[in-house]
mmCIF file of C-alpha atoms in Angstrom:
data_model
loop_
_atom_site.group_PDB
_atom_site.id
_atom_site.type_symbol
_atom_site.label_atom_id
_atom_site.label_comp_id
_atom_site.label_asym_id
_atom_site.label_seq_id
_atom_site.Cartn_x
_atom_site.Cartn_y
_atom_site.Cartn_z
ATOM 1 C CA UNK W 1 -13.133 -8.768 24.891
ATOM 2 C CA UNK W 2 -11.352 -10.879 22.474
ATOM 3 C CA UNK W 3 -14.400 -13.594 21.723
ATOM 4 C CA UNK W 4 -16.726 -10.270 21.286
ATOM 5 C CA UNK W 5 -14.525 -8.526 18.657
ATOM 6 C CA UNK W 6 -16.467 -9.757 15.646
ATOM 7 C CA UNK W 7 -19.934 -8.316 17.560
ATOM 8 C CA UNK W 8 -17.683 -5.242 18.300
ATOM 9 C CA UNK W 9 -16.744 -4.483 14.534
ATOM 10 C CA UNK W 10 -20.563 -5.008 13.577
ATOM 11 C CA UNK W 11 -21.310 -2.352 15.513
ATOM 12 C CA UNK W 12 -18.596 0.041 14.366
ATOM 13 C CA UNK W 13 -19.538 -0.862 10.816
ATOM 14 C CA UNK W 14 -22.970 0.123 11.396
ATOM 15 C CA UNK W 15 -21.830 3.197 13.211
ATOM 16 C CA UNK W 16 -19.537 3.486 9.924
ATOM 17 C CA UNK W 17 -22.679 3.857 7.928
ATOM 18 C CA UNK W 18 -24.174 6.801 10.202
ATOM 19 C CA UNK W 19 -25.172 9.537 7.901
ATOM 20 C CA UNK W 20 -24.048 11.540 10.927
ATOM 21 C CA UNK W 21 -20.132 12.715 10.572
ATOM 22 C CA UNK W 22 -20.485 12.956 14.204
ATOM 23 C CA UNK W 23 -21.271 9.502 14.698
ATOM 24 C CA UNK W 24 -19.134 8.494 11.659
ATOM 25 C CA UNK W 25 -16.011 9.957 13.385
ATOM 26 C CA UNK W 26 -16.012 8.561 16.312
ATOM 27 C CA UNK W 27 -16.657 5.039 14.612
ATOM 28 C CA UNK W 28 -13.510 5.742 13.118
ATOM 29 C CA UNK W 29 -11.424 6.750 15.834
ATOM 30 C CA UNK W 30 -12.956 3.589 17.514
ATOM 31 C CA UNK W 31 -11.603 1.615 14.622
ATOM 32 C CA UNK W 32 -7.404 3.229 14.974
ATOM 33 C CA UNK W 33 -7.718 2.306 18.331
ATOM 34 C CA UNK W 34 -8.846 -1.688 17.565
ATOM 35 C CA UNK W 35 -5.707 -1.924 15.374
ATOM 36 C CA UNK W 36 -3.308 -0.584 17.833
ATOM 37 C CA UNK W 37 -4.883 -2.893 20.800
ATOM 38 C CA UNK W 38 -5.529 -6.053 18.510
ATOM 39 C CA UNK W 39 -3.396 -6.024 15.687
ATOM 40 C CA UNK W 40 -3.860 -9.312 13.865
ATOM 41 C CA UNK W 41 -6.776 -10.698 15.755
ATOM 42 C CA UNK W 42 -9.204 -8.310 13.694
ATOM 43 C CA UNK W 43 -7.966 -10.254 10.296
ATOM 44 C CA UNK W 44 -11.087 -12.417 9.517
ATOM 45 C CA UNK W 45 -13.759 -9.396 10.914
ATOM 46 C CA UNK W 46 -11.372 -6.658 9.094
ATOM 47 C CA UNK W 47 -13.287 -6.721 4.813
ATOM 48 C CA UNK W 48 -16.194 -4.907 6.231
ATOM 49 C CA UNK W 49 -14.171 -2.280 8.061
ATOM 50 C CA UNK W 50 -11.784 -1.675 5.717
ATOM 51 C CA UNK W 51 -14.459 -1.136 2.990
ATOM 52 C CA UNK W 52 -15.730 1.684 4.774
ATOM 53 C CA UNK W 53 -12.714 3.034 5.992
ATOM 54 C CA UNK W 54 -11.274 3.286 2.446
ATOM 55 C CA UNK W 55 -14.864 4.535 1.428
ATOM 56 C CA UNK W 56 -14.737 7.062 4.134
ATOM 57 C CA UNK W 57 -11.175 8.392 3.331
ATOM 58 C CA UNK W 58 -12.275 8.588 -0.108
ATOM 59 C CA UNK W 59 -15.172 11.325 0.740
ATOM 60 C CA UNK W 60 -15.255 15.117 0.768
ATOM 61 C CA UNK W 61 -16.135 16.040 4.467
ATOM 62 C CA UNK W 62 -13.018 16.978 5.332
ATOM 63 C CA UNK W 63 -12.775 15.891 9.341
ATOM 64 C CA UNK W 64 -14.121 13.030 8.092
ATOM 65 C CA UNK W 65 -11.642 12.040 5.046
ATOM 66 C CA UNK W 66 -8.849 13.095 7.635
ATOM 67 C CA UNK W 67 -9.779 10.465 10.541
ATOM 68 C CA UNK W 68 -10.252 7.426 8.436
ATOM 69 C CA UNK W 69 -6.754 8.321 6.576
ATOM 70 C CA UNK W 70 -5.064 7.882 10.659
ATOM 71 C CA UNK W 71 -7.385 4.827 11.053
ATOM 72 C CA UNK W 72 -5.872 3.533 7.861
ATOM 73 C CA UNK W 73 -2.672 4.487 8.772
ATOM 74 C CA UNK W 74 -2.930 2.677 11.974
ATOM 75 C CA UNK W 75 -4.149 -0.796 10.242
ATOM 76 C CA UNK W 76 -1.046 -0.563 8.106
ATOM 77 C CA UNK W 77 1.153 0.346 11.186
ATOM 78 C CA UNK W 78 -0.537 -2.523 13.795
ATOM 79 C CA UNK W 79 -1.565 -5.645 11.592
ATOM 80 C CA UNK W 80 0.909 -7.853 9.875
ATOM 81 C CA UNK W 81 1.546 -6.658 6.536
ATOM 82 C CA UNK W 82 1.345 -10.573 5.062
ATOM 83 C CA UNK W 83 -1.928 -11.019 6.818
ATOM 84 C CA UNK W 84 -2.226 -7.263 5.269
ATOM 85 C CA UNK W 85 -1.458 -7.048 1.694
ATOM 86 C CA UNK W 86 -3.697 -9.955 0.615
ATOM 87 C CA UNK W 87 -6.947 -8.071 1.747
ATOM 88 C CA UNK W 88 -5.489 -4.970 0.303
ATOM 89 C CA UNK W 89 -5.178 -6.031 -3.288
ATOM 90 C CA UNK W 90 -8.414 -6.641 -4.394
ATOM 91 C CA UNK W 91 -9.286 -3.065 -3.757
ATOM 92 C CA UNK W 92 -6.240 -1.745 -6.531
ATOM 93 C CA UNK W 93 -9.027 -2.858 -8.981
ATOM 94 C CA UNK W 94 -11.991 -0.978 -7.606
ATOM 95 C CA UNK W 95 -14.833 0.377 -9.965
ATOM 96 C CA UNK W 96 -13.772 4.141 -7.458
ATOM 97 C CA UNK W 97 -10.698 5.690 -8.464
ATOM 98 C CA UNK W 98 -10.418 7.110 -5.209
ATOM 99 C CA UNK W 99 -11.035 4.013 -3.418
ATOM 100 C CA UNK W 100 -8.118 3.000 -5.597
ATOM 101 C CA UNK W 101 -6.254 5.523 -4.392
ATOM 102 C CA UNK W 102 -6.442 5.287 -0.537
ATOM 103 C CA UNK W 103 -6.057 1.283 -1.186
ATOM 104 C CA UNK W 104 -2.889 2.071 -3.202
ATOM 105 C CA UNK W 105 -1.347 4.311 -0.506
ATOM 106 C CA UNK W 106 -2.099 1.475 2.014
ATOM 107 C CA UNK W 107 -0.567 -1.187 0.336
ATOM 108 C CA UNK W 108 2.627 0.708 -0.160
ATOM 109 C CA UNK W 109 2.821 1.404 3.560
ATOM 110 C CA UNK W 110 2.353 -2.287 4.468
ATOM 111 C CA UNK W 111 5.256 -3.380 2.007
ATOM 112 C CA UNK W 112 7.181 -0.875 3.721
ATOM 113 C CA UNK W 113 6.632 -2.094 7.108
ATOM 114 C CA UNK W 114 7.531 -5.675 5.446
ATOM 115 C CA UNK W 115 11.598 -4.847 5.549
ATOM 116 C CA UNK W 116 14.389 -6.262 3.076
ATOM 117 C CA UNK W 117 13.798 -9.820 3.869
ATOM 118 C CA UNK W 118 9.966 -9.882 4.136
ATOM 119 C CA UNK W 119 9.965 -8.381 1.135
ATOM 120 C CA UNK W 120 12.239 -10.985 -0.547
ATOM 121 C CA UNK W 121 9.738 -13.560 1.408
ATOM 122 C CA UNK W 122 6.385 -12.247 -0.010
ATOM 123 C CA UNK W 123 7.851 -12.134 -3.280
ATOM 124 C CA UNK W 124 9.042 -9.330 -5.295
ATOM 125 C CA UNK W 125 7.830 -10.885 -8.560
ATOM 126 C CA UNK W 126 4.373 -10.543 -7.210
ATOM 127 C CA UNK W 127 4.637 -7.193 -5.760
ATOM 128 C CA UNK W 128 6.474 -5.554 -8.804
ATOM 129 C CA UNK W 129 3.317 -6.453 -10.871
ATOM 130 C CA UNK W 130 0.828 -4.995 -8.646
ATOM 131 C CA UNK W 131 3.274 -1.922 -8.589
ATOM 132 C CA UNK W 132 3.512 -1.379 -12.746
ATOM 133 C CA UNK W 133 -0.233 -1.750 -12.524
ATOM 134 C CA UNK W 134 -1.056 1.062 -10.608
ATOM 135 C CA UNK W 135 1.897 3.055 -12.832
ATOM 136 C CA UNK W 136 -1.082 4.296 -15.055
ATOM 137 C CA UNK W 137 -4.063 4.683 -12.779
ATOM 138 C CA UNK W 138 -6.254 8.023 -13.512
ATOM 139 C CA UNK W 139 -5.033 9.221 -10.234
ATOM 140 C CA UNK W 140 -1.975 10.648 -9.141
ATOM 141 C CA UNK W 141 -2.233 9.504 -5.667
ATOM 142 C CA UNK W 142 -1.833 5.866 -7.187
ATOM 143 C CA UNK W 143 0.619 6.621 -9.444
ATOM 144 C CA UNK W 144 2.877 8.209 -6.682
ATOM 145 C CA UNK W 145 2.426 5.119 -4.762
ATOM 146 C CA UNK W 146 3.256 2.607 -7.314
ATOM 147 C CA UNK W 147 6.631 4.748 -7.940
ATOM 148 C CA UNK W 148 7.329 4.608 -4.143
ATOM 149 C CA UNK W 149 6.795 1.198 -4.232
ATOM 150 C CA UNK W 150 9.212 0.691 -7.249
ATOM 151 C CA UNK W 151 12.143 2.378 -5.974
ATOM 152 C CA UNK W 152 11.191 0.368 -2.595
ATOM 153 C CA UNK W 153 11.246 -2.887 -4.686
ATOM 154 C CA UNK W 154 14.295 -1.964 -6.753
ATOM 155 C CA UNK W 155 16.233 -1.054 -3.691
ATOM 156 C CA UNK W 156 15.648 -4.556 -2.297
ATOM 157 C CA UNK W 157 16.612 -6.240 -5.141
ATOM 158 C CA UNK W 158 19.616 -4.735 -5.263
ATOM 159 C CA UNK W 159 20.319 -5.435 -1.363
ATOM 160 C CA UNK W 160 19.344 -9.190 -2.226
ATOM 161 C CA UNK W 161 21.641 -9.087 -5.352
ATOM 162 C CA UNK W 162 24.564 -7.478 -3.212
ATOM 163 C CA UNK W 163 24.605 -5.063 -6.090
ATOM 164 C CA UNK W 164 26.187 -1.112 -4.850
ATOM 165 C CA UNK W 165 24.713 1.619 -7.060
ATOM 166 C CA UNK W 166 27.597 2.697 -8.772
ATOM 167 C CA UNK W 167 27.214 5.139 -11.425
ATOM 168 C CA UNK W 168 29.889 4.337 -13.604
ATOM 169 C CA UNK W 169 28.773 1.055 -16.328
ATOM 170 C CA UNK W 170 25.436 1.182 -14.428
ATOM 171 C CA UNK W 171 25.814 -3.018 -13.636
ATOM 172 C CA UNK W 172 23.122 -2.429 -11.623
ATOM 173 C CA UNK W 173 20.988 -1.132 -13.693
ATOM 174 C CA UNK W 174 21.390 -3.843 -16.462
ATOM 175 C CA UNK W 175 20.519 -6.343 -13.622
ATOM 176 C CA UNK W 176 17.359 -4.776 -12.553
ATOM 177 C CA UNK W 177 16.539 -4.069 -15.944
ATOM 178 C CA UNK W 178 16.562 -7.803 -17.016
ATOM 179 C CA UNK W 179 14.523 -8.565 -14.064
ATOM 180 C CA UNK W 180 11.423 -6.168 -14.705
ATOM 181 C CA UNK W 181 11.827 -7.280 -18.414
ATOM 182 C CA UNK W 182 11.951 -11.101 -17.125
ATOM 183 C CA UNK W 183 8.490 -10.453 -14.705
ATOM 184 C CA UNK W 184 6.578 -7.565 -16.818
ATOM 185 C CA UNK W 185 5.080 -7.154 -20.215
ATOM 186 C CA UNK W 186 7.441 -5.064 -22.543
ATOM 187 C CA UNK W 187 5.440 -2.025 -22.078
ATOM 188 C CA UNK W 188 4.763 -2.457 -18.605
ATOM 189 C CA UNK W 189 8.614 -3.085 -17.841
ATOM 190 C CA UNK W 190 9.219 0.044 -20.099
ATOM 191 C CA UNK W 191 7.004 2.155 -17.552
ATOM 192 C CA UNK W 192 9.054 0.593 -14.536
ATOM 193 C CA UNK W 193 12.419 1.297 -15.894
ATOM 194 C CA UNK W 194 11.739 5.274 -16.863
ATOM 195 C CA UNK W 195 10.091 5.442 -13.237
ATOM 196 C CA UNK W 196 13.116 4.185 -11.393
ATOM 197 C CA UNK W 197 15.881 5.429 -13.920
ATOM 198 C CA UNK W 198 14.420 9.205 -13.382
ATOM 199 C CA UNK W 199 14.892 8.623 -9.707
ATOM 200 C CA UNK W 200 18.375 7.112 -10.034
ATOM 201 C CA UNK W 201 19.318 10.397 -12.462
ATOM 202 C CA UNK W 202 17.974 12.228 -10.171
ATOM 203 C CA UNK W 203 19.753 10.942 -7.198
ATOM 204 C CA UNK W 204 23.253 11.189 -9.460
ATOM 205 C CA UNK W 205 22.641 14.754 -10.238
ATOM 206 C CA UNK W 206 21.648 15.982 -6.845
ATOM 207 C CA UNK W 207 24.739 14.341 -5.315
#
């Protein structure tokens, strides 16, 4: 079925389309169950699907919204996340908020599934940026993302730095704070730092 996958997604788009939740759904479920058998052979036929599976989570019919969350969950889950991540990011900046949303939720799942080193690999320069960018999205869907990311981020940097989080001088922290400062624009970096210091106080106190 491999040579017919393009013709196959075509015709799950379409089906995508279907004013019909019925049909919809089912196009949907269709599309979780494409990831989990072909993982990264649906890279070059996945823009159009993942258009209207971010369009579809990003709807009000409920059973609707719901299933094209799992499919979504299921693309981050069963395709590489640096075949991933690169389709993902042009959809941080889309005209929908919501669209925004589901897109940011994905691409913090992906950099999750990336681990220390793949992280270090794709480049946590690169991936700190997108994160402070989605700090002050209208939406607090993206905003919750971006601070997942962050503390996801920080946490490898520390690993790569061999850096313990001791509480007492914070070394750590001065370390990690030169680095956003060194990658971010000073108001940008400023966002960064209160996200992850909250989370670090927060850790301290509940300890």
């Amino acid at each position: 079925m491999l040579d017919m996958l393009g013709d196959v997604i075509s015709l799950i788009v379409k089906s995508l389309k279907n004013p019909r939740s019925a049909v919809c759904k089912t196009a949907i479920m269709a599309s979780a169950d494409i990831f989990h058998a072909y993982n990264d052979c649906i890279i070059d036929s996945l823009d159009p699907l993942l258009v209207q599976l971010l369009l579809k989570s990003s709807q009000d019919k409920r059973f609707v919204c719901e299933a094209a969350e799992r499919a979504l969950v299921a693309m981050t889950t069963w395709v590489s996340s640096t075949i991933l991540l690169p389709k993902l990011e042009p959809y941080l900046k889309n005209r929908n908020p919501r669209v925004r949303a589901k897109a940011s939720m994905c691409f913090c799942r992906s950099v999750a599934q990336l681990g220390v080193e793949g992280i270090k690999v794709y480049g946590i320069d690169k991936l700190i940026q997108v994160a402070a960018s989605q700090l002050s999205d209208r939406l607090p869907e993206s905003r919750e993302a971006a601070r997942t990311l962050l503390l996801e981020l920080q946490s490898v940097y520390e690993k790569s730095h061999d850096l313990s989080p001791t509480v007492s001088g914070h070394p750590e922290m001065s370390s990690w704070e030169h680095f956003c400062q060194s990658k971010l624009s000073p108001l940008s970096a400023q966002a960064v730092l209160r996200v992850t210091n909250i989370a670090r106080e927060g850790l301290v106190l509940g300890s």
